[in-house]
Amino acid sequence: MSADGQGRSHWFDDEAGPVVRPYAMTRGRTTSAAQHRLDLIAVVVAEQHADDPEADSMLSPEHVDIVELCRDAPQSVAELSAELDLPIGVVRVLIGDLVDGEFVHVNRPVPPAELVDESILRDVINGLRAL
């Protein structure tokens, strides 16, 4: 058994890898209600008013780790997956749980279709220069 940087013990078998499989962390779920909003670059932010996640007995250590990481600084879904060394699908389900529990919220990136067209910005700049 090895300890991670936060002092928590995790089961680990050198040959087999983690003893707790990803589906066990999500209680067999592969989706969550909030998952449709969770792009890889979506930013997860800890709620300031949220209760202490460690006091909630329904949250797993991975849930608590996500909240702690996001309290330090907002993290993208991909960054959380890499930091926790968990599959992206598992992280999405765990974040969905935290969104439902109001421990975190997710800021979605602006879809490319909603971004301002570059030619419009050039026309505005040229118009301002003409003044």
PDB file of N, CA and C in Angstrom, residues 72-118:
ATOM      1  N   ASP A  72      -7.953  25.291  -4.644  1.00  0.00           N
ATOM      2  CA  ASP A  72      -6.647  25.910  -4.848  1.00  0.00           C
ATOM      3  C   ASP A  72      -6.671  26.808  -6.080  1.00  0.00           C
ATOM      4  N   ALA A  73      -7.255  26.302  -7.161  1.00  0.00           N
ATOM      5  CA  ALA A  73      -7.372  27.058  -8.412  1.00  0.00           C
ATOM      6  C   ALA A  73      -8.380  26.322  -9.291  1.00  0.00           C
ATOM      7  N   PRO A  74      -9.163  27.053 -10.085  1.00  0.00           N
ATOM      8  CA  PRO A  74     -10.080  26.374 -11.018  1.00  0.00           C
ATOM      9  C   PRO A  74      -9.294  25.422 -11.915  1.00  0.00           C
ATOM     10  N   GLN A  75      -9.885  24.268 -12.196  1.00  0.00           N
ATOM     11  CA  GLN A  75      -9.217  23.227 -12.972  1.00  0.00           C
ATOM     12  C   GLN A  75     -10.117  22.791 -14.117  1.00  0.00           C
ATOM     13  N   SER A  76      -9.524  22.464 -15.256  1.00  0.00           N
ATOM     14  CA  SER A  76     -10.307  21.891 -16.346  1.00  0.00           C
ATOM     15  C   SER A  76     -10.578  20.424 -16.024  1.00  0.00           C
ATOM     16  N   VAL A  77     -11.565  19.859 -16.686  1.00  0.00           N
ATOM     17  CA  VAL A  77     -11.899  18.450 -16.499  1.00  0.00           C
ATOM     18  C   VAL A  77     -10.685  17.589 -16.852  1.00  0.00           C
ATOM     19  N   ALA A  78      -9.990  17.936 -17.923  1.00  0.00           N
ATOM     20  CA  ALA A  78      -8.807  17.178 -18.334  1.00  0.00           C
ATOM     21  C   ALA A  78      -7.696  17.267 -17.287  1.00  0.00           C
ATOM     22  N   GLU A  79      -7.493  18.451 -16.699  1.00  0.00           N
ATOM     23  CA  GLU A  79      -6.469  18.603 -15.668  1.00  0.00           C
ATOM     24  C   GLU A  79      -6.782  17.757 -14.442  1.00  0.00           C
ATOM     25  N   LEU A  80      -8.062  17.737 -14.052  1.00  0.00           N
ATOM     26  CA  LEU A  80      -8.460  16.925 -12.898  1.00  0.00           C
ATOM     27  C   LEU A  80      -8.218  15.448 -13.167  1.00  0.00           C
ATOM     28  N   SER A  81      -8.555  15.014 -14.367  1.00  0.00           N
ATOM     29  CA  SER A  81      -8.344  13.619 -14.734  1.00  0.00           C
ATOM     30  C   SER A  81      -6.858  13.256 -14.643  1.00  0.00           C
ATOM     31  N   ALA A  82      -6.009  14.129 -15.142  1.00  0.00           N
ATOM     32  CA  ALA A  82      -4.565  13.876 -15.108  1.00  0.00           C
ATOM     33  C   ALA A  82      -4.032  13.926 -13.681  1.00  0.00           C
ATOM     34  N   GLU A  83      -4.461  14.910 -12.929  1.00  0.00           N
ATOM     35  CA  GLU A  83      -3.971  15.073 -11.555  1.00  0.00           C
ATOM     36  C   GLU A  83      -4.359  13.895 -10.663  1.00  0.00           C
ATOM     37  N   LEU A  84      -5.584  13.398 -10.845  1.00  0.00           N
ATOM     38  CA  LEU A  84      -6.067  12.286 -10.024  1.00  0.00           C
ATOM     39  C   LEU A  84      -5.704  10.925 -10.601  1.00  0.00           C
ATOM     40  N   ASP A  85      -5.166  10.916 -11.817  1.00  0.00           N
ATOM     41  CA  ASP A  85      -4.813   9.677 -12.513  1.00  0.00           C
ATOM     42  C   ASP A  85      -6.034   8.757 -12.633  1.00  0.00           C
ATOM     43  N   LEU A  86      -7.139   9.355 -13.063  1.00  0.00           N
ATOM     44  CA  LEU A  86      -8.398   8.623 -13.257  1.00  0.00           C
ATOM     45  C   LEU A  86      -8.873   8.815 -14.692  1.00  0.00           C
ATOM     46  N   PRO A  87      -9.604   7.838 -15.221  1.00  0.00           N
ATOM     47  CA  PRO A  87     -10.172   7.997 -16.567  1.00  0.00           C
ATOM     48  C   PRO A  87     -11.125   9.195 -16.619  1.00  0.00           C
ATOM     49  N   ILE A  88     -11.175   9.837 -17.764  1.00  0.00           N
ATOM     50  CA  ILE A  88     -12.001  11.039 -17.928  1.00  0.00           C
ATOM     51  C   ILE A  88     -13.478  10.746 -17.664  1.00  0.00           C
ATOM     52  N   GLY A  89     -13.950   9.577 -18.046  1.00  0.00           N
ATOM     53  CA  GLY A  89     -15.351   9.217 -17.803  1.00  0.00           C
ATOM     54  C   GLY A  89     -15.679   9.161 -16.329  1.00  0.00           C
ATOM     55  N   VAL A  90     -14.779   8.647 -15.530  1.00  0.00           N
ATOM     56  CA  VAL A  90     -14.976   8.581 -14.080  1.00  0.00           C
ATOM     57  C   VAL A  90     -15.000   9.988 -13.501  1.00  0.00           C
ATOM     58  N   VAL A  91     -14.068  10.828 -13.937  1.00  0.00           N
ATOM     59  CA  VAL A  91     -14.000  12.194 -13.433  1.00  0.00           C
ATOM     60  C   VAL A  91     -15.270  12.964 -13.789  1.00  0.00           C
ATOM     61  N   ARG A  92     -15.788  12.746 -14.975  1.00  0.00           N
ATOM     62  CA  ARG A  92     -17.037  13.423 -15.368  1.00  0.00           C
ATOM     63  C   ARG A  92     -18.190  13.034 -14.444  1.00  0.00           C
ATOM     64  N   VAL A  93     -18.306  11.760 -14.120  1.00  0.00           N
ATOM     65  CA  VAL A  93     -19.380  11.308 -13.228  1.00  0.00           C
ATOM     66  C   VAL A  93     -19.191  11.911 -11.839  1.00  0.00           C
ATOM     67  N   LEU A  94     -17.962  11.906 -11.328  1.00  0.00           N
ATOM     68  CA  LEU A  94     -17.689  12.459 -10.004  1.00  0.00           C
ATOM     69  C   LEU A  94     -17.970  13.960  -9.955  1.00  0.00           C
ATOM     70  N   ILE A  95     -17.579  14.673 -11.010  1.00  0.00           N
ATOM     71  CA  ILE A  95     -17.873  16.116 -11.060  1.00  0.00           C
ATOM     72  C   ILE A  95     -19.381  16.339 -11.114  1.00  0.00           C
ATOM     73  N   GLY A  96     -20.087  15.518 -11.876  1.00  0.00           N
ATOM     74  CA  GLY A  96     -21.549  15.623 -11.922  1.00  0.00           C
ATOM     75  C   GLY A  96     -22.173  15.483 -10.541  1.00  0.00           C
ATOM     76  N   ASP A  97     -21.652  14.546  -9.751  1.00  0.00           N
ATOM     77  CA  ASP A  97     -22.135  14.385  -8.375  1.00  0.00           C
ATOM     78  C   ASP A  97     -21.898  15.653  -7.561  1.00  0.00           C
ATOM     79  N   LEU A  98     -20.718  16.235  -7.737  1.00  0.00           N
ATOM     80  CA  LEU A  98     -20.375  17.441  -6.987  1.00  0.00           C
ATOM     81  C   LEU A  98     -21.198  18.646  -7.429  1.00  0.00           C
ATOM     82  N   VAL A  99     -21.525  18.721  -8.709  1.00  0.00           N
ATOM     83  CA  VAL A  99     -22.400  19.798  -9.201  1.00  0.00           C
ATOM     84  C   VAL A  99     -23.783  19.641  -8.580  1.00  0.00           C
ATOM     85  N   ASP A 100     -24.292  18.398  -8.569  1.00  0.00           N
ATOM     86  CA  ASP A 100     -25.604  18.145  -7.961  1.00  0.00           C
ATOM     87  C   ASP A 100     -25.617  18.499  -6.481  1.00  0.00           C
ATOM     88  N   GLY A 101     -24.501  18.245  -5.784  1.00  0.00           N
ATOM     89  CA  GLY A 101     -24.396  18.556  -4.364  1.00  0.00           C
ATOM     90  C   GLY A 101     -24.008  19.993  -4.079  1.00  0.00           C
ATOM     91  N   GLU A 102     -23.829  20.782  -5.136  1.00  0.00           N
ATOM     92  CA  GLU A 102     -23.469  22.194  -5.056  1.00  0.00           C
ATOM     93  C   GLU A 102     -22.134  22.436  -4.357  1.00  0.00           C
ATOM     94  N   PHE A 103     -21.192  21.514  -4.551  1.00  0.00           N
ATOM     95  CA  PHE A 103     -19.835  21.704  -4.063  1.00  0.00           C
ATOM     96  C   PHE A 103     -18.980  22.434  -5.089  1.00  0.00           C
ATOM     97  N   VAL A 104     -19.315  22.271  -6.380  1.00  0.00           N
ATOM     98  CA  VAL A 104     -18.590  22.923  -7.469  1.00  0.00           C
ATOM     99  C   VAL A 104     -19.591  23.395  -8.518  1.00  0.00           C
ATOM    100  N   HIS A 105     -19.136  24.281  -9.389  1.00  0.00           N
ATOM    101  CA  HIS A 105     -19.906  24.612 -10.589  1.00  0.00           C
ATOM    102  C   HIS A 105     -18.945  24.558 -11.772  1.00  0.00           C
ATOM    103  N   VAL A 106     -19.523  24.450 -12.951  1.00  0.00           N
ATOM    104  CA  VAL A 106     -18.720  24.269 -14.167  1.00  0.00           C
ATOM    105  C   VAL A 106     -18.936  25.463 -15.082  1.00  0.00           C
ATOM    106  N   ASN A 107     -17.828  26.049 -15.524  1.00  0.00           N
ATOM    107  CA  ASN A 107     -17.868  27.121 -16.523  1.00  0.00           C
ATOM    108  C   ASN A 107     -17.530  26.494 -17.867  1.00  0.00           C
ATOM    109  N   ARG A 108     -18.498  26.536 -18.750  1.00  0.00           N
ATOM    110  CA  ARG A 108     -18.281  25.942 -20.071  1.00  0.00           C
ATOM    111  C   ARG A 108     -17.534  26.913 -20.968  1.00  0.00           C
ATOM    112  N   PRO A 109     -16.717  26.374 -21.860  1.00  0.00           N
ATOM    113  CA  PRO A 109     -16.071  27.249 -22.847  1.00  0.00           C
ATOM    114  C   PRO A 109     -17.110  27.768 -23.838  1.00  0.00           C
ATOM    115  N   VAL A 110     -16.817  28.887 -24.447  1.00  0.00           N
ATOM    116  CA  VAL A 110     -17.725  29.446 -25.448  1.00  0.00           C
ATOM    117  C   VAL A 110     -17.626  28.582 -26.710  1.00  0.00           C
ATOM    118  N   PRO A 111     -18.757  28.066 -27.187  1.00  0.00           N
ATOM    119  CA  PRO A 111     -18.706  27.262 -28.414  1.00  0.00           C
ATOM    120  C   PRO A 111     -18.213  28.105 -29.588  1.00  0.00           C
ATOM    121  N   PRO A 112     -17.446  27.506 -30.493  1.00  0.00           N
ATOM    122  CA  PRO A 112     -16.911  28.262 -31.638  1.00  0.00           C
ATOM    123  C   PRO A 112     -17.995  28.968 -32.448  1.00  0.00           C
ATOM    124  N   ALA A 113     -19.181  28.396 -32.515  1.00  0.00           N
ATOM    125  CA  ALA A 113     -20.259  29.009 -33.290  1.00  0.00           C
ATOM    126  C   ALA A 113     -20.705  30.336 -32.679  1.00  0.00           C
ATOM    127  N   GLU A 114     -20.456  30.522 -31.382  1.00  0.00           N
ATOM    128  CA  GLU A 114     -20.884  31.753 -30.712  1.00  0.00           C
ATOM    129  C   GLU A 114     -19.783  32.805 -30.652  1.00  0.00           C
ATOM    130  N   LEU A 115     -18.577  32.467 -31.081  1.00  0.00           N
ATOM    131  CA  LEU A 115     -17.486  33.432 -31.077  1.00  0.00           C
ATOM    132  C   LEU A 115     -17.692  34.461 -32.180  1.00  0.00           C
ATOM    133  N   VAL A 116     -17.200  35.648 -31.945  1.00  0.00           N
ATOM    134  CA  VAL A 116     -17.319  36.725 -32.920  1.00  0.00           C
ATOM    135  C   VAL A 116     -16.428  36.394 -34.114  1.00  0.00           C
ATOM    136  N   ASP A 117     -16.955  36.615 -35.283  1.00  0.00           N
ATOM    137  CA  ASP A 117     -16.207  36.373 -36.516  1.00  0.00           C
ATOM    138  C   ASP A 117     -15.050  37.366 -36.611  1.00  0.00           C
ATOM    139  N   GLU A 118     -13.888  36.880 -36.982  1.00  0.00           N
ATOM    140  CA  GLU A 118     -12.688  37.709 -37.064  1.00  0.00           C
ATOM    141  C   GLU A 118     -12.861  38.853 -38.060  1.00  0.00           C
TER     142      GLU A 118
END
